[in-house]
CSV table of C-alpha atoms in Angstrom, one decimal:
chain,number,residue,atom,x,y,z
X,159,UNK,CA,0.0,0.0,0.0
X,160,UNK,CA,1.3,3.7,-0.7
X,161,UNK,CA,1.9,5.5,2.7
X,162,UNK,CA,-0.1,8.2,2.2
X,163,UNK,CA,-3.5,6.0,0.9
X,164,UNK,CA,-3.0,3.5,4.0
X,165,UNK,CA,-2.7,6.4,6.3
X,166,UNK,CA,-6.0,7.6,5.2
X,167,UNK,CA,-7.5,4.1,4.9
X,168,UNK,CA,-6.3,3.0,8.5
X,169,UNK,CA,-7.7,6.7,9.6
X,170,UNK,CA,-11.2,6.0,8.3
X,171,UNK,CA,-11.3,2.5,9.4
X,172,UNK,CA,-12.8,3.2,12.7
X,173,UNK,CA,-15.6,4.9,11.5
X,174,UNK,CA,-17.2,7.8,13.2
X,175,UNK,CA,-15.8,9.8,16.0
X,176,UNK,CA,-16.4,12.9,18.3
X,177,UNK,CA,-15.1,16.2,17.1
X,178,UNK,CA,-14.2,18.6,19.6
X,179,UNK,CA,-12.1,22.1,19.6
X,180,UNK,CA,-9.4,22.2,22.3
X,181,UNK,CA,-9.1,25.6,23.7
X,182,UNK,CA,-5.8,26.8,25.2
X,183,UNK,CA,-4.0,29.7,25.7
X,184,UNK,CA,0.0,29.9,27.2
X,185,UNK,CA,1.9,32.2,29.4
X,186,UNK,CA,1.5,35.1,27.4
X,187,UNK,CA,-2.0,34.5,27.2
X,188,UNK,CA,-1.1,33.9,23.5
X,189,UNK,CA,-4.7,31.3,22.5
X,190,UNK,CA,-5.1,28.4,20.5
X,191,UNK,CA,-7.3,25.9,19.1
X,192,UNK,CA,-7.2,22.9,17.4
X,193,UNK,CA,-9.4,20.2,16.4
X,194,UNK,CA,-9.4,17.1,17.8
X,195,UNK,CA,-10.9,13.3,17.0
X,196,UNK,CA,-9.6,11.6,19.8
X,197,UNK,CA,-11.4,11.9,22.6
X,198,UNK,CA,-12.4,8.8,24.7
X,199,UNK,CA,-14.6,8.2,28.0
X,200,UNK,CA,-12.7,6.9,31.0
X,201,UNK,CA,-15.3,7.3,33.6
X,202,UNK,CA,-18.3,9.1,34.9
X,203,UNK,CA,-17.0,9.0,38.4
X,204,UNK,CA,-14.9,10.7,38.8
X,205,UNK,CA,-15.6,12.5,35.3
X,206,UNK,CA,-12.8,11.7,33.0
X,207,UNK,CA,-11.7,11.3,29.7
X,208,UNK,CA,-8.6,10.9,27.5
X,209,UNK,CA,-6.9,12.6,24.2
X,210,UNK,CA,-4.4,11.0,22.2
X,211,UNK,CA,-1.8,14.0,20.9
X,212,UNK,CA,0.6,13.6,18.5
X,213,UNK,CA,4.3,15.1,18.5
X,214,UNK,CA,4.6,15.6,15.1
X,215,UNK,CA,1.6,17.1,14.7
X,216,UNK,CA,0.1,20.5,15.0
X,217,UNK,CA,-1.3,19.6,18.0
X,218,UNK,CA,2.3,19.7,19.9
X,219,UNK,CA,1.2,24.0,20.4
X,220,UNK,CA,-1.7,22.4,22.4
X,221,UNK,CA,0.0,20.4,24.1
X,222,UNK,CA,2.5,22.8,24.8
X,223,UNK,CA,-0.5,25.0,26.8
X,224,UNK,CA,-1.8,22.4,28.2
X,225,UNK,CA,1.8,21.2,30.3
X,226,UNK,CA,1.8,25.6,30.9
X,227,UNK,CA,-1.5,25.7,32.3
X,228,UNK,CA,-2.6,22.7,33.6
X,229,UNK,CA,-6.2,23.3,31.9
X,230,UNK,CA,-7.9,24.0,28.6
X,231,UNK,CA,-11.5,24.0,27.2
X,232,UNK,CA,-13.3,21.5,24.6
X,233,UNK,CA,-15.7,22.8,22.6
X,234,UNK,CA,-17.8,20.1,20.5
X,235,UNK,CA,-18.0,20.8,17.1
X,236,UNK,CA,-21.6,22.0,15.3
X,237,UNK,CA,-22.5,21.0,11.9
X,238,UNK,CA,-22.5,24.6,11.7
X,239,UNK,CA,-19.1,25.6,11.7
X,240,UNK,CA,-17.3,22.4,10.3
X,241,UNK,CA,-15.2,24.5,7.6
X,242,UNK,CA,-13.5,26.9,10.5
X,243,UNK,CA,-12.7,23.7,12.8
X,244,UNK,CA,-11.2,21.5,10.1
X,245,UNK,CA,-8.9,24.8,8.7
X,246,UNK,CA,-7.6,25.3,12.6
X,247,UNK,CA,-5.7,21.9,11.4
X,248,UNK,CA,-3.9,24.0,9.1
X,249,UNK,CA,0.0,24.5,10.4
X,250,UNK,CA,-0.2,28.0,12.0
X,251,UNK,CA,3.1,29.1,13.7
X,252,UNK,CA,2.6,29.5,17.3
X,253,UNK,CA,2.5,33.3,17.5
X,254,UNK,CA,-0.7,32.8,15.4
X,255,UNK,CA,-3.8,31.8,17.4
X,256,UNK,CA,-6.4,29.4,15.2
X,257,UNK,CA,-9.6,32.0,16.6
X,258,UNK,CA,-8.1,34.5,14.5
X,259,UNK,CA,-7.5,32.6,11.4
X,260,UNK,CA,-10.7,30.9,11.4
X,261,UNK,CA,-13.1,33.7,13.0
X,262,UNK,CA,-14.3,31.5,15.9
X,263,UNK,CA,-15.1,33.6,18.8
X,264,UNK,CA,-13.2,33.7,21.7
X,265,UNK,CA,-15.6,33.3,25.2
X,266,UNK,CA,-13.5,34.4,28.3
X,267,UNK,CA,-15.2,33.1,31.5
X,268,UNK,CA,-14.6,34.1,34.9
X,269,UNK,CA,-11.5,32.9,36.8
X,270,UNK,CA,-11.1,30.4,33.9
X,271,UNK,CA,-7.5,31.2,32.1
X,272,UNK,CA,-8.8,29.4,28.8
X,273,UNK,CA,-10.9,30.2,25.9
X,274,UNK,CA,-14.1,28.8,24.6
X,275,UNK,CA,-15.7,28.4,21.4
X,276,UNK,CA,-18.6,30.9,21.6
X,277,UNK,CA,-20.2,28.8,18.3
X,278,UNK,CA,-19.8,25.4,20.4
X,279,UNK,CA,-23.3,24.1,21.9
X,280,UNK,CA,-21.6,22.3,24.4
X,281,UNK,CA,-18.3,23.8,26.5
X,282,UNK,CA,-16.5,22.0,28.8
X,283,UNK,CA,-13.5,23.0,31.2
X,284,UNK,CA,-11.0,20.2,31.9
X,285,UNK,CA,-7.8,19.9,34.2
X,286,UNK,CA,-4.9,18.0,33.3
X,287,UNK,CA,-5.1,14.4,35.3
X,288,UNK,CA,-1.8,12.5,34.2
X,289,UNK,CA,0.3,11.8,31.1
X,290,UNK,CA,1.3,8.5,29.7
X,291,UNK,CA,3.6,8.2,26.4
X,292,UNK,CA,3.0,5.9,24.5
X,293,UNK,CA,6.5,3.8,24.0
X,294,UNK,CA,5.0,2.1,20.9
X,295,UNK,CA,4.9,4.7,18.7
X,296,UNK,CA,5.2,8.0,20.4
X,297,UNK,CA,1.9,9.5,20.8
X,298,UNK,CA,0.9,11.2,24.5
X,299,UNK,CA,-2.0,10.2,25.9
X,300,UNK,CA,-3.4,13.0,28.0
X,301,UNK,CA,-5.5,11.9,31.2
X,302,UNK,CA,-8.1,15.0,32.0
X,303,UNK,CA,-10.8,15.9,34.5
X,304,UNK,CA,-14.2,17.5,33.7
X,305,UNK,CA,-14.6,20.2,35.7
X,306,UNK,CA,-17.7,22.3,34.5
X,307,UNK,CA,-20.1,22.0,31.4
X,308,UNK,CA,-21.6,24.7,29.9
X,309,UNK,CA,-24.6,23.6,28.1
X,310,UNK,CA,-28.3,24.8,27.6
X,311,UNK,CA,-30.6,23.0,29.8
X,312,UNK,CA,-32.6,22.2,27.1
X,313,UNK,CA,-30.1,20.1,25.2
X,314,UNK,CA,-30.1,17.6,28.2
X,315,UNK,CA,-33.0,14.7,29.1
X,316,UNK,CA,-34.7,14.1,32.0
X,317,UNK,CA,-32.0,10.7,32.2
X,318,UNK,CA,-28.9,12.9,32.1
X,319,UNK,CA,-28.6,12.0,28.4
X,320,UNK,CA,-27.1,15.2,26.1
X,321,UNK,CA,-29.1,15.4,23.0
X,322,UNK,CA,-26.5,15.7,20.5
X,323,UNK,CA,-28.8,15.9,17.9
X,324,UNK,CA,-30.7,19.1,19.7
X,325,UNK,CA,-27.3,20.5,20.0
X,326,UNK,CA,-26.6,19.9,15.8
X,327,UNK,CA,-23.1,18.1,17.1
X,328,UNK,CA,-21.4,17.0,14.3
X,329,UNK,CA,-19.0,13.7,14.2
X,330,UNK,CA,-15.9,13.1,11.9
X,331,UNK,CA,-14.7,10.1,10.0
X,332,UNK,CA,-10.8,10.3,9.3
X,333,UNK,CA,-8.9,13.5,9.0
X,334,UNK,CA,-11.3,15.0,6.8
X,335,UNK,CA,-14.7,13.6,6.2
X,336,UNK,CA,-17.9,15.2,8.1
X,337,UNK,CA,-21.1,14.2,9.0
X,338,UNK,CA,-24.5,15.2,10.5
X,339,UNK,CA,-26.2,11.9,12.2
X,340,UNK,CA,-29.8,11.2,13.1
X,341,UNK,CA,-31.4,8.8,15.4
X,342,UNK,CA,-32.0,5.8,15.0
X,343,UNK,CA,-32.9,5.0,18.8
X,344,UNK,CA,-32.4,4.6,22.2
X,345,UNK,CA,-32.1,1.1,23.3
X,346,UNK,CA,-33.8,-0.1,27.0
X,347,UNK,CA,-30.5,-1.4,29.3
X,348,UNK,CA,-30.2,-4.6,27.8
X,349,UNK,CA,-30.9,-7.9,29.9
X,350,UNK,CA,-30.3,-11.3,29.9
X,351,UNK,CA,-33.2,-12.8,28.3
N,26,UNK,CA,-26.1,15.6,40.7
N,27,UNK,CA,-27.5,12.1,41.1
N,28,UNK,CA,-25.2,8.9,40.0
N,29,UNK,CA,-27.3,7.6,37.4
N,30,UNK,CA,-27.9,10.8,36.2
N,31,UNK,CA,-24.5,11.6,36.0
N,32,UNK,CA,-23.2,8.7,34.3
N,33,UNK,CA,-25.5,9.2,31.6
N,34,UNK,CA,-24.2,12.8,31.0
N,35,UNK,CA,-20.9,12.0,31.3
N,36,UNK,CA,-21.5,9.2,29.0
N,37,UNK,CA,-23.2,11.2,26.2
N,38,UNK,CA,-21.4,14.0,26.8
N,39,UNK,CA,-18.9,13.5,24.1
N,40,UNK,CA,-21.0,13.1,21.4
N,41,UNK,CA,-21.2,10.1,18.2
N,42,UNK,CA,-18.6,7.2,18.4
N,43,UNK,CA,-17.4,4.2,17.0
N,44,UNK,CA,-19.3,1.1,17.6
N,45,UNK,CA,-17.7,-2.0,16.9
N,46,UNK,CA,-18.4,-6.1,18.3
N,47,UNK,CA,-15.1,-7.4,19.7
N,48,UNK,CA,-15.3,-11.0,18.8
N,49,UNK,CA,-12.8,-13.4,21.3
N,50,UNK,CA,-12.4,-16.9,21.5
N,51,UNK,CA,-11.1,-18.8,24.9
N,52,UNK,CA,-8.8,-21.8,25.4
N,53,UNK,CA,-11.9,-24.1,25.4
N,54,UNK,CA,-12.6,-22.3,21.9
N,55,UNK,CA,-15.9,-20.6,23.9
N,56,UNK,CA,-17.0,-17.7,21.9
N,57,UNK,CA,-17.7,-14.1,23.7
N,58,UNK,CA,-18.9,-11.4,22.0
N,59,UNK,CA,-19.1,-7.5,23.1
N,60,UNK,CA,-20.0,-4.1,21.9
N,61,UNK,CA,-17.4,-1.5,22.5
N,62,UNK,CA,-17.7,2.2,21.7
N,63,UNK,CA,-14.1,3.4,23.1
N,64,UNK,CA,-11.4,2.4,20.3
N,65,UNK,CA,-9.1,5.4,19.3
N,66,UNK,CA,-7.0,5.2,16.3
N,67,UNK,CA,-3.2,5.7,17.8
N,68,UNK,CA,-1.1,5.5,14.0
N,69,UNK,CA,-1.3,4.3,10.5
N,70,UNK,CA,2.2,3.0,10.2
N,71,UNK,CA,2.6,0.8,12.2
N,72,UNK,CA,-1.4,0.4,12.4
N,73,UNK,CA,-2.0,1.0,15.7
N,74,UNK,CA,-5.5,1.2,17.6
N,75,UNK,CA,-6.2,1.4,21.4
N,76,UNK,CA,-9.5,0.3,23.4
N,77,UNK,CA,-10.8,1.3,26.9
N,78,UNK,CA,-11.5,-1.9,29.1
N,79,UNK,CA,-13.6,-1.4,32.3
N,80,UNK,CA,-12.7,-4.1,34.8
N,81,UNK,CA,-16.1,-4.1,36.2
N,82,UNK,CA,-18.0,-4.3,33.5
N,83,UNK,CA,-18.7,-6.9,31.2
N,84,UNK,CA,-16.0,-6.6,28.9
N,85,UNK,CA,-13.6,-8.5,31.4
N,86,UNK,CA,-14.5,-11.7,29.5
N,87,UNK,CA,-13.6,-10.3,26.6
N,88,UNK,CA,-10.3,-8.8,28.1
N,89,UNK,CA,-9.7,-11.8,29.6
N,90,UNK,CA,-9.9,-13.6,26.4
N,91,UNK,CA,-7.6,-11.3,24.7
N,92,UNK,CA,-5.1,-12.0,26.8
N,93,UNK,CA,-5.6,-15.6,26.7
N,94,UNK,CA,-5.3,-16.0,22.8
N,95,UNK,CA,-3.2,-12.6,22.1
N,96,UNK,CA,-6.1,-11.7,19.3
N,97,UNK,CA,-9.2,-10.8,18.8
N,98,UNK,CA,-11.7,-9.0,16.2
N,99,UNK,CA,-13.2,-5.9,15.7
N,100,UNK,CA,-16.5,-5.7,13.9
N,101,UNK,CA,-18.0,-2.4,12.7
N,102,UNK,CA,-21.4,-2.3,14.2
N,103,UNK,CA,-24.0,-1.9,10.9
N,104,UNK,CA,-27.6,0.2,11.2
N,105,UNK,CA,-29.1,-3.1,10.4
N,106,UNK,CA,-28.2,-5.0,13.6
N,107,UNK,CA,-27.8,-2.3,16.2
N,108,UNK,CA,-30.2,-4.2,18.4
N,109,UNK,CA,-28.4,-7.4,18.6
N,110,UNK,CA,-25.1,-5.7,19.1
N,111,UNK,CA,-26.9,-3.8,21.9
N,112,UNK,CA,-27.7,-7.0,23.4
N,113,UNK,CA,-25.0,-8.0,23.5
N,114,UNK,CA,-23.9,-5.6,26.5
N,115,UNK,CA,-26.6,-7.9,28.8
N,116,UNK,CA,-24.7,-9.5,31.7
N,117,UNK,CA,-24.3,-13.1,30.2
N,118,UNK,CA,-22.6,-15.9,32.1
N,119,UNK,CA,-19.2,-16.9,30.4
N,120,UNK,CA,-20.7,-19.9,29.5
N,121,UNK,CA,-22.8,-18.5,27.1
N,122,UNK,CA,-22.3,-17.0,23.7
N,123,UNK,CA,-23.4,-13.3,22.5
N,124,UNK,CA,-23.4,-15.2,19.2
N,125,UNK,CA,-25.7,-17.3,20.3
N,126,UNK,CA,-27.6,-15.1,22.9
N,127,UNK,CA,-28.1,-12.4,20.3
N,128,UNK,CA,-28.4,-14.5,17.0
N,129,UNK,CA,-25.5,-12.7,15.1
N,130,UNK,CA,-23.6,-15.3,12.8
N,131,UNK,CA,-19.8,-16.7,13.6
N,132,UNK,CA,-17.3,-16.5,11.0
N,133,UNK,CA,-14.2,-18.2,10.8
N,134,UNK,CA,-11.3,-17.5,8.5
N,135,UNK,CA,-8.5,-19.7,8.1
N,136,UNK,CA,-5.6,-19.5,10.2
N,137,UNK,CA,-7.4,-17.2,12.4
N,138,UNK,CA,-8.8,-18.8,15.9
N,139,UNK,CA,-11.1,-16.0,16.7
N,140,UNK,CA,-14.9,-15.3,15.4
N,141,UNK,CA,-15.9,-12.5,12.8
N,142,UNK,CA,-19.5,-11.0,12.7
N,143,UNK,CA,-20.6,-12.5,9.4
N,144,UNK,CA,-23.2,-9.5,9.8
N,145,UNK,CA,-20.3,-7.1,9.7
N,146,UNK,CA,-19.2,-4.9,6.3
N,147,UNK,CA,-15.8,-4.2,8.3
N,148,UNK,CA,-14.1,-6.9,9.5
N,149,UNK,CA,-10.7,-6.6,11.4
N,150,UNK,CA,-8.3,-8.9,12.6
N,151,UNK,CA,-6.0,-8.1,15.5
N,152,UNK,CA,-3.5,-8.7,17.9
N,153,UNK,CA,-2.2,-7.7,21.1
N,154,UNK,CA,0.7,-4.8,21.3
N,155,UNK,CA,0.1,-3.4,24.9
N,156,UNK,CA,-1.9,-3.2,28.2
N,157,UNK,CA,-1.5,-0.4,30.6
N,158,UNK,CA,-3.6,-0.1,33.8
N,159,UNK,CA,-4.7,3.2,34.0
N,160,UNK,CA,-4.5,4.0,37.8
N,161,UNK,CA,-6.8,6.8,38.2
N,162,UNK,CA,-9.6,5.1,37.9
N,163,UNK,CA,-8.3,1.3,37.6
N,164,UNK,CA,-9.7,0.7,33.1
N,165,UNK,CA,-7.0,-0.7,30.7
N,166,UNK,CA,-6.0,0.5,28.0
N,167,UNK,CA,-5.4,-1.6,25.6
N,168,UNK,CA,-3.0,-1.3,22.7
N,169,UNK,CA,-3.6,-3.8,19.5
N,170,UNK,CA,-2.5,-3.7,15.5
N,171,UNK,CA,-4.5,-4.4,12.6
N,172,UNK,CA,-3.4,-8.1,11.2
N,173,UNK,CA,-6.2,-8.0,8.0
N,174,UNK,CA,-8.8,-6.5,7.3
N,175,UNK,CA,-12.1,-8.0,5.3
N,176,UNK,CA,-13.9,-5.4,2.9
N,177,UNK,CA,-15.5,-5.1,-0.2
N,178,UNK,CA,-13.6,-3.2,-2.1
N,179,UNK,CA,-16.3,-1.1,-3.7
N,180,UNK,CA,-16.7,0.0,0.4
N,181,UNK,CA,-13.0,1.9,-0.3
N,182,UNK,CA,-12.7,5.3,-2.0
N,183,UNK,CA,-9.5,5.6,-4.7
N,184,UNK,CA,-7.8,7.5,-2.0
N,185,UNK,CA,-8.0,4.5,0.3
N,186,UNK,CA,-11.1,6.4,2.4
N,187,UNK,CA,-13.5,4.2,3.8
N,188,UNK,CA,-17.2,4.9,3.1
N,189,UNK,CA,-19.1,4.5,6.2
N,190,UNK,CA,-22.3,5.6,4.5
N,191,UNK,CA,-21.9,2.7,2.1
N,192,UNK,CA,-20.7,0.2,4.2
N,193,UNK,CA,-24.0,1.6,6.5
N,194,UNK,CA,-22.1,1.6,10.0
N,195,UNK,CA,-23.9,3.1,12.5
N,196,UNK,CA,-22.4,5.5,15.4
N,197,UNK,CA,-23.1,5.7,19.4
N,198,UNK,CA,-23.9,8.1,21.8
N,199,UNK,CA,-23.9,7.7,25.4
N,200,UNK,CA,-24.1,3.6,25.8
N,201,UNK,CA,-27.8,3.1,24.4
N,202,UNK,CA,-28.3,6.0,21.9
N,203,UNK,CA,-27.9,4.5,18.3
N,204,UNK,CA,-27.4,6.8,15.2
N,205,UNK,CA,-26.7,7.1,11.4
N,206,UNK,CA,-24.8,9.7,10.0
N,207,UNK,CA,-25.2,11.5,6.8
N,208,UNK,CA,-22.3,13.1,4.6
N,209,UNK,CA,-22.0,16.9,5.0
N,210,UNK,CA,-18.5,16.8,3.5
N,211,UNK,CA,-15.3,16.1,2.9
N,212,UNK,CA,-12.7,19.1,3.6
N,213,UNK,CA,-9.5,19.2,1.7
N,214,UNK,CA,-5.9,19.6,3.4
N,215,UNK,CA,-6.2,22.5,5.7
N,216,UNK,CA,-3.4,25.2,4.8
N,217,UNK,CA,-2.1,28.4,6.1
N,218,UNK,CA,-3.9,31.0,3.9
């Protein structure tokens, strides 16, 4: 196989994943964002969640903030605004933040040192748990906390449940395909019969 | 916030991901089959993927089959049979087969002592690179490579993208929301404009 057509064959193998904008902003209070498709649930309790980062990528300046500060922001991404979160994948030097180049909005919230994504339905502020590299290939896999969610109340069930279809998330398939699902349903806890 | 309550958002708070059937086999060639909606791709070259195992859950037969044999399958879940592979989540004795339980068909390949989902349009052999206990909150995390993988070819676009529409896999939210995605589009290369 050519490297370039396995890369984006083994990239789309896995189907459909969540797309979310990592907020950041360093020392200088110079911001960032970049998108990411590698977000996976740990646990509910306590709330966290991992990120698989990179160091080749673009995503070593977010990574970079996040060792800084200790905290960023993830901002799902809305079908809405697909175009300006795929192009903050584009390979902006540092002293360039991705809000700029793409127009998303910068939200400052109180006593929070990290941006959000004003456009994002659903806003959450994480802290940095732990950090594990990975030996077999050199990727970082970034251990985080939830600490608050900003969210209408309306998006959410009575169960807890977010309704990401309410909230028009969108979800990505490789580096570069997106898509808008619908429901098919919600399935009873399932028993043994 | 109440524990059920905030499992579920916690749960669903990330949005669609992948849904797959990890197929296993033990020692005594006992089939277990499970649905899993935390596998991150981690590289193309090598092809690397990693899943999230909960110790408590029912996934430990299947964790403790992978270690057993070293290998295992992954099955793209399809919009057709999103109620067995939700079944197959019920907490059946190791004695019993999700094959069985939920009706889905075994396939065997040669040389190859684990079971496919004959129901599956992705089919994905794989072996054991990894394990690392993740101590915050006592999952695994499980590192595997793709041996083979089993699709029609007409499923693969000339770039070596994988069509998820065609091939029909569905996408998860939360662990009982089930969903099909639509194509809004695909981006090209992102560049500094």
């Amino acid at each position: 196989m050519d490297v370039r057509f396995r890369a984006t064959f083994i990239n789309s193998l896995w189907g459909f994943r969540p797309l979310a904008l990592i907020g950041t902003s360093d020392k200088f209070n110079r911001t960032n964002l970049s998108i990411f498709n590698s977000i996976v649930h740990l646990g509910a309790n306590p709330p966290l969640f991992a990120m698989i980062v990179r160091p080749d990528s673009v995503e070593r300046h977010t990574l970079e903030n996040i060792r800084e500060r200790g905290e960023f922001t993830v901002n799902m991404v809305g079908k809405d605004f697909v175009e300006q979160a795929h192009q903050t994948s584009a390979r902006y030097p540092k002293e360039v933040s991705e809000f700029d180049a793409t127009g998303l909005t910068q939200l400052w919230r109180n006593g929070i040192d990290v941006p959000f994504v004003k456009e994002s339905a659903i806003q959450i502020h994480a802290t940095v748990v732990e950090e594990y590299r990975l030996a077999v290939n050199n990727t970082q896999f970034l251990i985080a906390q939830v600490e608050q969610v900003f969210i209408e109340p309306a998006t959410i069930q009575e169960d807890g449940y977010v309704d990401h279809i309410k909230a028009q998330t969108a979800t990505g398939c490789g580096l570069d395909g997106y898509y808008e699902p619908q429901l098919l349903k919600r399935l009873p806890y399932a028993k043994v019969k």
